[in-house]
Coordinates of N, CA and C and ligand atoms in Angstrom, one line a residue:
M1 N 0.8 -1.2 0.0 CA 0.0 0.0 0.0 C 0.9 1.2 0.0
K2 N 0.6 2.1 -1.0 CA 1.4 3.3 -1.1 C 0.6 4.6 -0.9
I3 N 1.1 5.4 0.1 CA 0.3 6.6 0.4 C 1.1 7.9 0.1
L4 N 0.4 8.8 -0.6 CA 1.0 10.1 -0.9 C 0.6 11.1 0.2
I5 N 1.5 11.8 0.7 CA 1.3 12.9 1.7 C 1.5 14.2 1.0
V6 N 0.5 15.0 0.9 CA 0.6 16.4 0.3 C 0.4 17.4 1.5
E7 N 1.4 17.9 2.0 CA 1.4 18.7 3.2 C 2.6 19.6 3.3
D8 N 2.3 20.9 3.4 CA 3.4 21.9 3.4 C 4.1 22.1 4.7
E9 N 3.4 21.7 5.8 CA 4.1 21.8 7.1 C 5.1 20.6 7.2
E10 N 6.4 20.9 6.9 CA 7.3 19.8 6.7 C 7.5 18.9 7.9
K11 N 7.4 19.5 9.1 CA 7.5 18.7 10.3 C 6.4 17.7 10.5
L12 N 5.2 18.2 10.2 CA 4.0 17.3 10.3 C 4.1 16.2 9.2
A13 N 4.5 16.6 8.0 CA 4.6 15.7 6.9 C 5.7 14.6 7.2
R14 N 6.8 15.0 7.8 CA 7.8 14.0 8.2 C 7.4 13.1 9.2
F15 N 6.7 13.7 10.3 CA 6.2 12.9 11.4 C 5.2 11.8 10.9
T16 N 4.3 12.3 10.0 CA 3.2 11.4 9.5 C 3.9 10.3 8.6
E17 N 4.9 10.7 7.8 CA 5.5 9.7 7.0 C 6.2 8.6 7.8
L18 N 6.9 9.0 8.9 CA 7.5 8.1 9.8 C 6.5 7.1 10.4
E19 N 5.4 7.6 10.9 CA 4.4 6.8 11.5 C 3.8 5.8 10.5
L20 N 3.6 6.3 9.3 CA 3.0 5.4 8.2 C 4.0 4.3 7.8
M21 N 5.2 4.7 7.7 CA 6.3 3.7 7.4 C 6.4 2.7 8.4
H22 N 6.2 3.1 9.7 CA 6.3 2.2 10.8 C 5.1 1.2 10.7
E23 N 4.0 1.6 10.2 CA 2.8 0.8 10.0 C 3.0 -0.1 8.8
G24 N 4.0 0.1 8.0 CA 4.2 -0.8 6.9 C 3.8 -0.2 5.5
Y25 N 3.4 1.0 5.5 CA 3.0 1.7 4.3 C 4.2 2.3 3.6
E26 N 4.2 2.2 2.3 CA 5.2 3.0 1.5 C 4.6 4.4 1.4
T27 N 5.5 5.4 1.4 CA 5.0 6.8 1.4 C 5.9 7.6 0.4
E28 N 5.3 8.7 0.0 CA 6.0 9.7 -0.7 C 5.4 11.0 -0.2
K29 N 6.2 12.1 0.0 CA 5.6 13.3 0.4 C 6.0 14.5 -0.5
V30 N 5.1 15.4 -0.7 CA 5.3 16.6 -1.4 C 4.7 17.8 -0.6
F31 N 5.3 19.0 -0.8 CA 4.9 20.1 0.0 C 4.1 21.1 -0.8
D32 N 3.7 20.8 -2.0 CA 3.0 21.8 -2.8 C 1.8 21.2 -3.6
G33 N 0.8 22.0 -3.8 CA -0.5 21.5 -4.4 C -0.3 21.0 -5.8
R34 N 0.4 21.8 -6.6 CA 0.5 21.4 -8.1 C 1.2 20.0 -8.2
L35 N 2.4 19.9 -7.5 CA 3.1 18.7 -7.6 C 2.3 17.5 -7.0
G36 N 1.5 17.9 -5.9 CA 0.7 16.9 -5.3 C -0.3 16.3 -6.3
L37 N -0.9 17.2 -7.0 CA -1.9 16.8 -8.0 C -1.3 15.9 -9.1
E38 N -0.2 16.3 -9.6 CA 0.5 15.5 -10.6 C 0.8 14.1 -10.1
L39 N 1.3 14.0 -8.9 CA 1.6 12.7 -8.3 C 0.4 11.9 -8.1
A40 N -0.7 12.5 -7.5 CA -1.9 11.8 -7.2 C -2.5 11.3 -8.4
E41 N -2.4 12.0 -9.5 CA -3.0 11.6 -10.8 C -2.2 10.4 -11.5
S42 N -1.0 10.2 -11.0 CA -0.1 9.2 -11.6 C -0.7 7.8 -11.5
G43 N -1.6 7.5 -10.5 CA -2.1 6.2 -10.4 C -1.2 5.3 -9.6
R44 N -0.1 5.9 -9.0 CA 0.8 5.0 -8.3 C 0.5 4.9 -6.8
F45 N -0.6 5.6 -6.4 CA -0.9 5.6 -4.9 C -2.2 4.9 -4.6
D46 N -2.3 4.3 -3.5 CA -3.5 3.7 -3.0 C -4.4 4.6 -2.2
L47 N -3.8 5.7 -1.7 CA -4.5 6.7 -0.9 C -3.7 8.0 -0.9
V48 N -4.4 9.1 -0.8 CA -3.8 10.4 -0.7 C -4.2 11.1 0.6
L49 N -3.2 11.6 1.4 CA -3.5 12.5 2.5 C -3.3 13.9 1.9
L50 N -4.3 14.7 2.0 CA -4.2 16.0 1.3 C -4.6 17.2 2.2
D51 N -3.6 18.0 2.4 CA -3.8 19.2 3.3 C -4.7 20.2 2.4
I52 N -5.4 21.1 3.1 CA -6.3 22.0 2.4 C -5.5 23.3 2.1
M53 N -4.8 23.9 3.1 CA -4.1 25.1 2.9 C -2.7 24.8 2.4
L54 N -2.5 24.9 1.0 CA -1.3 24.5 0.4 C -0.8 25.6 -0.5
P55 N 0.5 25.7 -0.7 CA 1.0 26.7 -1.7 C 0.8 26.0 -3.1
G56 N 0.8 26.9 -4.1 CA 0.6 26.4 -5.5 C -0.8 26.2 -5.8
L57 N -1.5 25.3 -5.2 CA -2.9 25.0 -5.5 C -3.5 24.5 -4.2
N58 N -4.6 25.0 -3.8 CA -5.1 24.6 -2.5 C -5.7 23.2 -2.6
G59 N -5.9 22.5 -1.4 CA -6.3 21.1 -1.4 C -7.6 20.8 -2.1
I60 N -8.6 21.7 -1.9 CA -9.9 21.6 -2.5 C -9.8 21.6 -4.0
E61 N -9.0 22.5 -4.5 CA -8.8 22.6 -6.0 C -8.0 21.4 -6.5
V62 N -7.0 20.9 -5.8 CA -6.3 19.7 -6.2 C -7.3 18.5 -6.3
L63 N -8.2 18.4 -5.3 CA -9.2 17.3 -5.2 C -10.1 17.5 -6.4
R64 N -10.6 18.7 -6.7 CA -11.6 18.9 -7.7 C -11.0 18.4 -9.1
R65 N -9.7 18.8 -9.3 CA -9.1 18.4 -10.6 C -8.8 16.9 -10.6
L66 N -8.4 16.4 -9.4 CA -8.0 15.0 -9.4 C -9.2 14.1 -9.7
R67 N -10.4 14.5 -9.2 CA -11.6 13.7 -9.4 C -12.1 13.6 -10.8
K68 N -11.6 14.4 -11.7 CA -11.9 14.3 -13.1 C -11.3 13.0 -13.7
S69 N -10.2 12.5 -13.1 CA -9.6 11.4 -13.7 C -9.3 10.2 -12.8
S70 N -9.5 10.5 -11.5 CA -9.1 9.4 -10.5 C -10.1 9.3 -9.4
D71 N -10.3 8.1 -8.9 CA -11.1 7.9 -7.7 C -10.3 7.3 -6.5
V72 N -9.0 7.6 -6.6 CA -8.1 7.2 -5.5 C -8.7 7.8 -4.2
P73 N -8.7 7.0 -3.1 CA -9.2 7.5 -1.8 C -8.4 8.7 -1.3
V74 N -9.1 9.8 -0.9 CA -8.5 11.0 -0.4 C -9.0 11.3 1.0
I75 N -8.0 11.5 1.9 CA -8.4 12.0 3.2 C -7.8 13.4 3.4
L76 N -8.7 14.4 3.6 CA -8.3 15.8 3.8 C -7.7 16.0 5.2
L77 N -6.7 16.8 5.2 CA -6.1 17.3 6.5 C -6.5 18.7 6.6
T78 N -7.3 19.1 7.5 CA -7.7 20.5 7.6 C -7.4 21.1 9.0
A79 N -6.9 22.3 9.0 CA -6.6 23.0 10.3 C -7.9 23.7 10.7
R80 N -8.7 24.0 9.7 CA -9.9 24.8 10.0 C -11.1 23.8 10.2
D81 N -11.7 24.0 11.4 CA -12.8 23.1 11.8 C -14.2 23.7 11.4
S82 N -14.3 24.2 10.1 CA -15.5 24.8 9.7 C -16.4 23.9 8.9
V83 N -17.7 24.0 9.1 CA -18.6 23.1 8.4 C -18.4 23.3 6.9
M84 N -18.2 24.6 6.4 CA -18.1 24.8 5.0 C -16.9 24.0 4.4
D85 N -15.8 24.0 5.1 CA -14.6 23.2 4.5 C -15.0 21.8 4.4
K86 N -15.6 21.3 5.5 CA -16.0 19.8 5.5 C -16.9 19.5 4.3
V87 N -17.9 20.4 4.2 CA -19.0 20.1 3.2 C -18.3 20.3 1.8
S88 N -17.6 21.3 1.6 CA -17.0 21.5 0.2 C -16.0 20.4 -0.1
G89 N -15.3 20.0 0.9 CA -14.3 18.9 0.7 C -15.0 17.6 0.4
L90 N -16.0 17.2 1.2 CA -16.7 16.0 1.0 C -17.5 16.0 -0.3
D91 N -18.0 17.2 -0.6 CA -18.8 17.4 -1.9 C -17.9 17.2 -3.1
T92 N -16.7 17.6 -2.9 CA -15.7 17.6 -4.0 C -15.2 16.1 -4.2
G93 N -15.5 15.3 -3.3 CA -15.2 13.9 -3.5 C -14.1 13.3 -2.5
A94 N -13.9 14.0 -1.4 CA -13.0 13.5 -0.4 C -13.7 12.3 0.3
D95 N -12.9 11.3 0.7 CA -13.5 10.1 1.3 C -13.7 10.4 2.8
D96 N -12.9 11.3 3.3 CA -12.9 11.5 4.8 C -12.1 12.8 5.0
Y97 N -12.1 13.3 6.2 CA -11.2 14.3 6.6 C -10.8 14.2 8.0
I98 N -9.7 14.8 8.4 CA -9.3 14.8 9.8 C -8.8 16.2 10.1
T99 N -9.1 16.7 11.3 CA -8.8 18.0 11.7 C -7.4 18.0 12.4
K100 N -6.5 18.9 12.0 CA -5.3 19.0 12.7 C -5.4 19.9 14.0
P101 N -4.7 19.6 15.0 CA -3.7 18.5 15.1 C -4.5 17.2 15.4
F102 N -4.0 16.1 14.7 CA -4.8 14.9 14.9 C -3.9 13.8 15.6
D103 N -4.6 12.9 16.2 CA -4.0 11.8 16.8 C -3.6 10.8 15.8
I104 N -2.4 10.3 15.8 CA -1.9 9.4 14.7 C -2.7 8.1 14.6
E105 N -3.2 7.6 15.8 CA -4.0 6.4 15.8 C -5.3 6.6 15.1
E106 N -5.9 7.8 15.3 CA -7.1 8.1 14.6 C -6.9 8.2 13.1
L107 N -5.8 8.8 12.7 CA -5.5 8.9 11.3 C -5.3 7.5 10.7
L108 N -4.6 6.6 11.4 CA -4.4 5.3 10.9 C -5.7 4.5 10.7
A109 N -6.6 4.7 11.7 CA -7.9 4.1 11.6 C -8.7 4.5 10.4
R110 N -8.6 5.8 10.2 CA -9.4 6.4 9.0 C -8.8 5.9 7.7
I111 N -7.5 5.8 7.7 CA -6.8 5.3 6.5 C -7.3 3.8 6.2
R112 N -7.3 3.0 7.2 CA -7.7 1.6 7.1 C -9.2 1.6 6.6
A113 N -10.0 2.5 7.2 CA -11.4 2.5 6.9 C -11.6 2.9 5.4
A114 N -10.9 3.9 5.0 CA -11.0 4.4 3.6 C -10.6 3.3 2.6
L115 N -9.5 2.6 2.9 CA -9.0 1.6 2.0 C -10.0 0.4 2.0
R116 N -10.6 0.1 3.1 CA -11.6 -1.0 3.2 C -12.8 -0.6 2.4
K117 N -13.3 0.6 2.6 CA -14.5 1.1 1.9 C -14.3 1.0 0.4
R118 N -13.1 1.5 -0.1 CA -12.8 1.5 -1.5 C -12.8 0.1 -2.1
K119 N -12.3 -0.9 -1.3 CA -12.3 -2.2 -1.7 C -13.7 -2.8 -1.9
A120 N -14.6 -2.5 -0.9 CA -16.0 -2.9 -0.9 C -16.7 -2.3 -2.1
D121 N -16.4 -1.0 -2.4 CA -17.0 -0.3 -3.5 C -16.8 -0.9 -4.8
T122 N -15.7 -1.6 -5.0 CA -15.3 -2.1 -6.3 C -16.1 -3.3 -6.7
V123 N -16.9 -3.8 -5.7 CA -17.8 -4.9 -6.1 C -19.0 -4.2 -6.7
S124 N -19.2 -4.3 -8.0 CA -20.2 -3.5 -8.6 C -21.6 -4.1 -8.6
S125 N -22.6 -3.3 -8.7 CA -24.0 -3.8 -8.7 C -24.9 -2.7 -9.2
T126 N -26.1 -3.1 -9.6 CA -27.1 -2.2 -10.0 C -28.3 -2.3 -9.0
L127 N -28.7 -1.2 -8.5 CA -29.8 -1.1 -7.6 C -30.9 -0.3 -8.3
S128 N -32.2 -0.6 -7.8 CA -33.3 0.1 -8.4 C -34.4 0.2 -7.5
S129 N -35.3 1.2 -7.8 CA -36.6 1.4 -7.1 C -37.5 2.0 -8.2
G130 N -38.5 1.3 -8.6 CA -39.4 1.7 -9.6 C -38.6 2.0 -10.9
L131 N -38.8 3.2 -11.4 CA -38.1 3.5 -12.7 C -36.7 4.1 -12.4
L132 N -36.3 4.1 -11.2 CA -34.9 4.6 -10.9 C -33.9 3.5 -10.8
T133 N -32.8 3.7 -11.5 CA -31.7 2.7 -11.3 C -30.4 3.4 -11.0
L134 N -29.6 2.7 -10.2 CA -28.3 3.2 -9.8 C -27.3 2.2 -10.2
D135 N -26.4 2.5 -11.0 CA -25.3 1.6 -11.4 C -24.0 2.0 -10.8
D136 N -23.5 1.1 -9.9 CA -22.3 1.5 -9.1 C -21.1 1.5 -10.0
A137 N -21.0 0.5 -10.9 CA -19.8 0.4 -11.7 C -19.5 1.7 -12.6
S138 N -20.6 2.2 -13.2 CA -20.5 3.3 -14.1 C -20.8 4.6 -13.3
H139 N -21.2 4.5 -12.1 CA -21.5 5.6 -11.2 C -22.6 6.5 -11.8
T140 N -23.6 5.8 -12.3 CA -24.7 6.6 -12.9 C -26.0 6.3 -12.3
V141 N -26.9 7.3 -12.3 CA -28.2 7.2 -11.7 C -29.2 7.6 -12.9
K142 N -30.2 6.8 -13.1 CA -31.1 7.2 -14.2 C -32.6 7.0 -13.7
Y143 N -33.4 7.9 -14.2 CA -34.8 7.7 -14.0 C -35.5 7.6 -15.3
D144 N -36.1 6.4 -15.5 CA -36.8 6.1 -16.8 C -35.8 6.4 -18.0
G145 N -34.6 6.0 -17.8 CA -33.6 6.2 -18.8 C -32.9 7.6 -18.9
N146 N -33.4 8.5 -18.1 CA -32.8 9.9 -18.1 C -31.7 10.0 -17.0
E147 N -30.5 10.3 -17.4 CA -29.5 10.4 -16.5 C -29.6 11.6 -15.5
I148 N -29.3 11.3 -14.2 CA -29.4 12.3 -13.2 C -28.0 12.6 -12.6
E149 N -27.6 13.8 -12.6 CA -26.3 14.1 -12.1 C -26.3 14.3 -10.6
L150 N -25.6 13.5 -9.9 CA -25.5 13.6 -8.5 C -24.0 13.8 -8.1
T151 N -23.8 14.5 -7.0 CA -22.4 14.6 -6.5 C -22.1 13.2 -5.8
N152 N -20.8 13.0 -5.5 CA -20.4 11.8 -4.9 C -21.1 11.5 -3.6
R153 N -21.3 12.5 -2.8 CA -22.0 12.3 -1.6 C -23.5 12.0 -1.7
E154 N -24.1 12.7 -2.7 CA -25.5 12.4 -2.9 C -25.7 10.9 -3.5
F155 N -24.7 10.6 -4.3 CA -24.7 9.2 -4.9 C -24.6 8.2 -3.8
G156 N -23.7 8.4 -2.9 CA -23.4 7.5 -1.7 C -24.6 7.4 -0.8
L157 N -25.3 8.5 -0.6 CA -26.5 8.5 0.3 C -27.6 7.7 -0.4
L158 N -27.8 8.0 -1.7 CA -28.9 7.3 -2.4 C -28.6 5.8 -2.5
K159 N -27.4 5.4 -2.7 CA -27.0 4.0 -2.8 C -27.2 3.3 -1.5
K160 N -26.9 3.9 -0.4 CA -27.1 3.3 0.9 C -28.6 3.1 1.2
L161 N -29.4 4.0 0.8 CA -30.8 3.9 1.0 C -31.4 2.8 0.1
L162 N -30.9 2.7 -1.1 CA -31.4 1.7 -2.1 C -30.9 0.3 -1.6
E163 N -29.7 0.2 -1.1 CA -29.2 -1.1 -0.6 C -30.0 -1.6 0.6
N164 N -30.7 -0.7 1.3 CA -31.4 -1.1 2.5 C -32.9 -0.8 2.3
K165 N -33.4 -1.1 1.1 CA -34.8 -0.8 0.8 C -35.8 -1.3 1.8
S166 N -36.7 -0.5 2.2 CA -37.8 -0.8 3.2 C -37.2 -0.8 4.6
I167 N -35.9 -0.5 4.8 CA -35.4 -0.4 6.2 C -35.2 1.1 6.5
V168 N -35.8 1.5 7.6 CA -35.6 3.0 7.9 C -34.2 3.1 8.5
L169 N -33.4 4.0 7.9 CA -32.0 4.3 8.4 C -32.0 5.6 9.1
S170 N -31.4 5.6 10.3 CA -31.3 6.8 11.1 C -30.3 7.7 10.5
R171 N -30.3 9.0 10.9 CA -29.3 10.0 10.4 C -27.9 9.5 10.9
E172 N -27.8 9.0 12.1 CA -26.6 8.5 12.6 C -26.0 7.4 11.8
V173 N -26.8 6.4 11.4 CA -26.3 5.3 10.6 C -25.9 5.8 9.2
L174 N -26.7 6.7 8.7 CA -26.3 7.3 7.3 C -25.0 8.0 7.4
L175 N -24.9 8.8 8.5 CA -23.6 9.6 8.6 C -22.4 8.6 8.7
E176 N -22.6 7.6 9.5 CA -21.4 6.7 9.7 C -21.1 6.0 8.4
D177 N -22.1 5.5 7.7 CA -21.9 4.6 6.6 C -21.6 5.4 5.3
V178 N -22.2 6.6 5.2 CA -22.0 7.3 3.9 C -20.8 8.3 4.1
W179 N -20.8 9.0 5.2 CA -19.7 10.0 5.4 C -18.5 9.3 5.9
G180 N -18.7 8.1 6.6 CA -17.6 7.3 6.9 C -16.8 7.7 8.2
F181 N -17.4 8.4 9.1 CA -16.7 8.8 10.3 C -17.8 9.3 11.3
D182 N -17.4 9.5 12.5 CA -18.3 10.0 13.5 C -18.3 11.5 13.3
Y183 N -19.4 12.0 12.8 CA -19.6 13.4 12.5 C -20.2 14.0 13.8
M184 N -19.3 14.6 14.6 CA -19.7 15.2 15.9 C -20.8 16.2 15.7
G185 N -22.0 16.0 16.3 CA -23.1 17.0 16.1 C -23.6 17.0 14.7
E186 N -24.1 18.1 14.3 CA -24.4 18.4 12.9 C -25.0 17.2 12.1
T187 N -25.9 16.4 12.7 CA -26.5 15.3 11.9 C -27.5 15.9 10.8
N188 N -27.8 17.2 10.9 CA -28.7 17.7 9.9 C -28.1 17.8 8.5
I189 N -26.8 17.5 8.4 CA -26.1 17.5 7.1 C -26.8 16.4 6.2
V190 N -27.3 15.3 6.9 CA -28.1 14.3 6.1 C -29.3 14.9 5.5
D191 N -30.1 15.7 6.3 CA -31.3 16.4 5.8 C -31.0 17.2 4.6
V192 N -29.8 17.9 4.7 CA -29.4 18.8 3.6 C -29.2 18.0 2.3
Y193 N -28.6 16.9 2.5 CA -28.3 16.1 1.3 C -29.5 15.4 0.7
V194 N -30.4 15.0 1.6 CA -31.7 14.4 1.2 C -32.5 15.5 0.4
R195 N -32.4 16.7 0.8 CA -33.1 17.8 0.1 C -32.5 18.0 -1.3
Y196 N -31.1 17.9 -1.3 CA -30.4 18.0 -2.6 C -31.0 16.9 -3.6
I197 N -31.0 15.7 -3.1 CA -31.5 14.6 -3.9 C -32.9 14.8 -4.4
R198 N -33.7 15.2 -3.5 CA -35.2 15.4 -3.8 C -35.3 16.5 -4.9
S199 N -34.4 17.5 -4.8 CA -34.6 18.6 -5.8 C -34.2 18.1 -7.1
K200 N -33.3 17.1 -7.2 CA -32.8 16.6 -8.5 C -33.7 15.5 -9.0
I201 N -34.4 14.8 -8.1 CA -35.2 13.6 -8.6 C -36.7 13.8 -8.4
D202 N -37.1 13.9 -7.1 CA -38.5 14.0 -6.8 C -39.2 15.2 -7.4
D203 N -38.5 16.3 -7.3 CA -39.1 17.6 -7.8 C -39.2 17.6 -9.4
V204 N -38.2 16.9 -10.0 CA -38.2 16.9 -11.4 C -39.2 15.8 -12.0
Y205 N -39.3 14.7 -11.3 CA -40.1 13.6 -11.9 C -41.5 13.5 -11.2
G206 N -41.7 14.3 -10.2 CA -43.0 14.3 -9.5 C -43.2 13.0 -8.7
I207 N -42.1 12.4 -8.1 CA -42.3 11.2 -7.3 C -41.9 11.5 -5.9
K208 N -42.1 10.5 -5.0 CA -41.7 10.5 -3.6 C -40.7 9.4 -3.4
L209 N -39.5 9.6 -3.7 CA -38.5 8.5 -3.6 C -38.0 8.3 -2.2
I210 N -37.4 9.2 -1.6 CA -37.0 9.1 -0.2 C -38.0 9.6 0.8
Q211 N -38.5 8.7 1.6 CA -39.5 9.1 2.6 C -38.9 9.4 3.9
T212 N -39.5 10.4 4.5 CA -39.0 10.8 5.9 C -39.9 10.1 6.9
V213 N -39.2 9.4 7.8 CA -40.0 8.8 8.9 C -39.6 9.7 10.2
R214 N -40.6 10.5 10.5 CA -40.4 11.5 11.5 C -39.8 11.0 12.8
G215 N -38.8 11.6 13.3 CA -38.1 11.1 14.6 C -37.3 9.9 14.4
V216 N -37.2 9.3 13.2 CA -36.4 8.1 13.0 C -35.4 8.3 12.0
G217 N -35.8 8.6 10.7 CA -34.8 8.7 9.7 C -35.4 8.7 8.3
Y218 N -34.7 8.0 7.4 CA -35.2 8.0 6.0 C -35.3 6.6 5.5
V219 N -36.1 6.4 4.5 CA -36.3 5.1 3.8 C -36.8 5.2 2.4
I220 N -36.4 4.3 1.6 CA -36.9 4.1 0.2 C -37.7 2.9 0.2
R221 N -39.0 3.0 -0.2 CA -39.9 1.8 -0.3 C -40.3 1.7 -1.7
D222 N -40.5 0.5 -2.2 CA -41.0 0.4 -3.6 C -42.5 0.7 -3.7
Ligands
LIG1 CA1 -0.9 23.8 5.1

């Protein structure tokens, strides 16, 4: 397993590299966004640790460009604990993020989780409900043959609900499984994403795809 570290705080990058090597990972580190993007796109890495505040090109922009050609797992390293950073990072296609200063054990756990999740994701399948189909392999969602453009996070949320048809999933479960970490507080982010999906599917096709179960969570029923 080879991990790319894109982090301009050299001390932190070196410390992280040593800990990862100690865990048996191969690593490479760069201190600038442009070079980070170039290396991340090379396909030589199994996972990328990406700082947000970087010289050259910031982490969100690196991620945005990287996602055009690569689905390598990315964990964002952020010093800023703002909801906007998290949302824009996750929306842009980050698999997870960790706020600096972080505990190395926590980082290692998230790396393992991201690698596991990616492995599970490669088992492809098609899910459906009524005229709606979700194809994991091609990452497409269609309603009656019409393609619907969803962000990675919206896609993940819809997939999770389709995989558990007729089972009501709580916001906490959705957060843990779709966002992939313990999202302290702010469980209303799930509501925000359900609204996004509804605006792209329900509102357009006049259906009621995701049902709200008051006080419990969300469910898709046929
Ligand atoms: Ca930085």
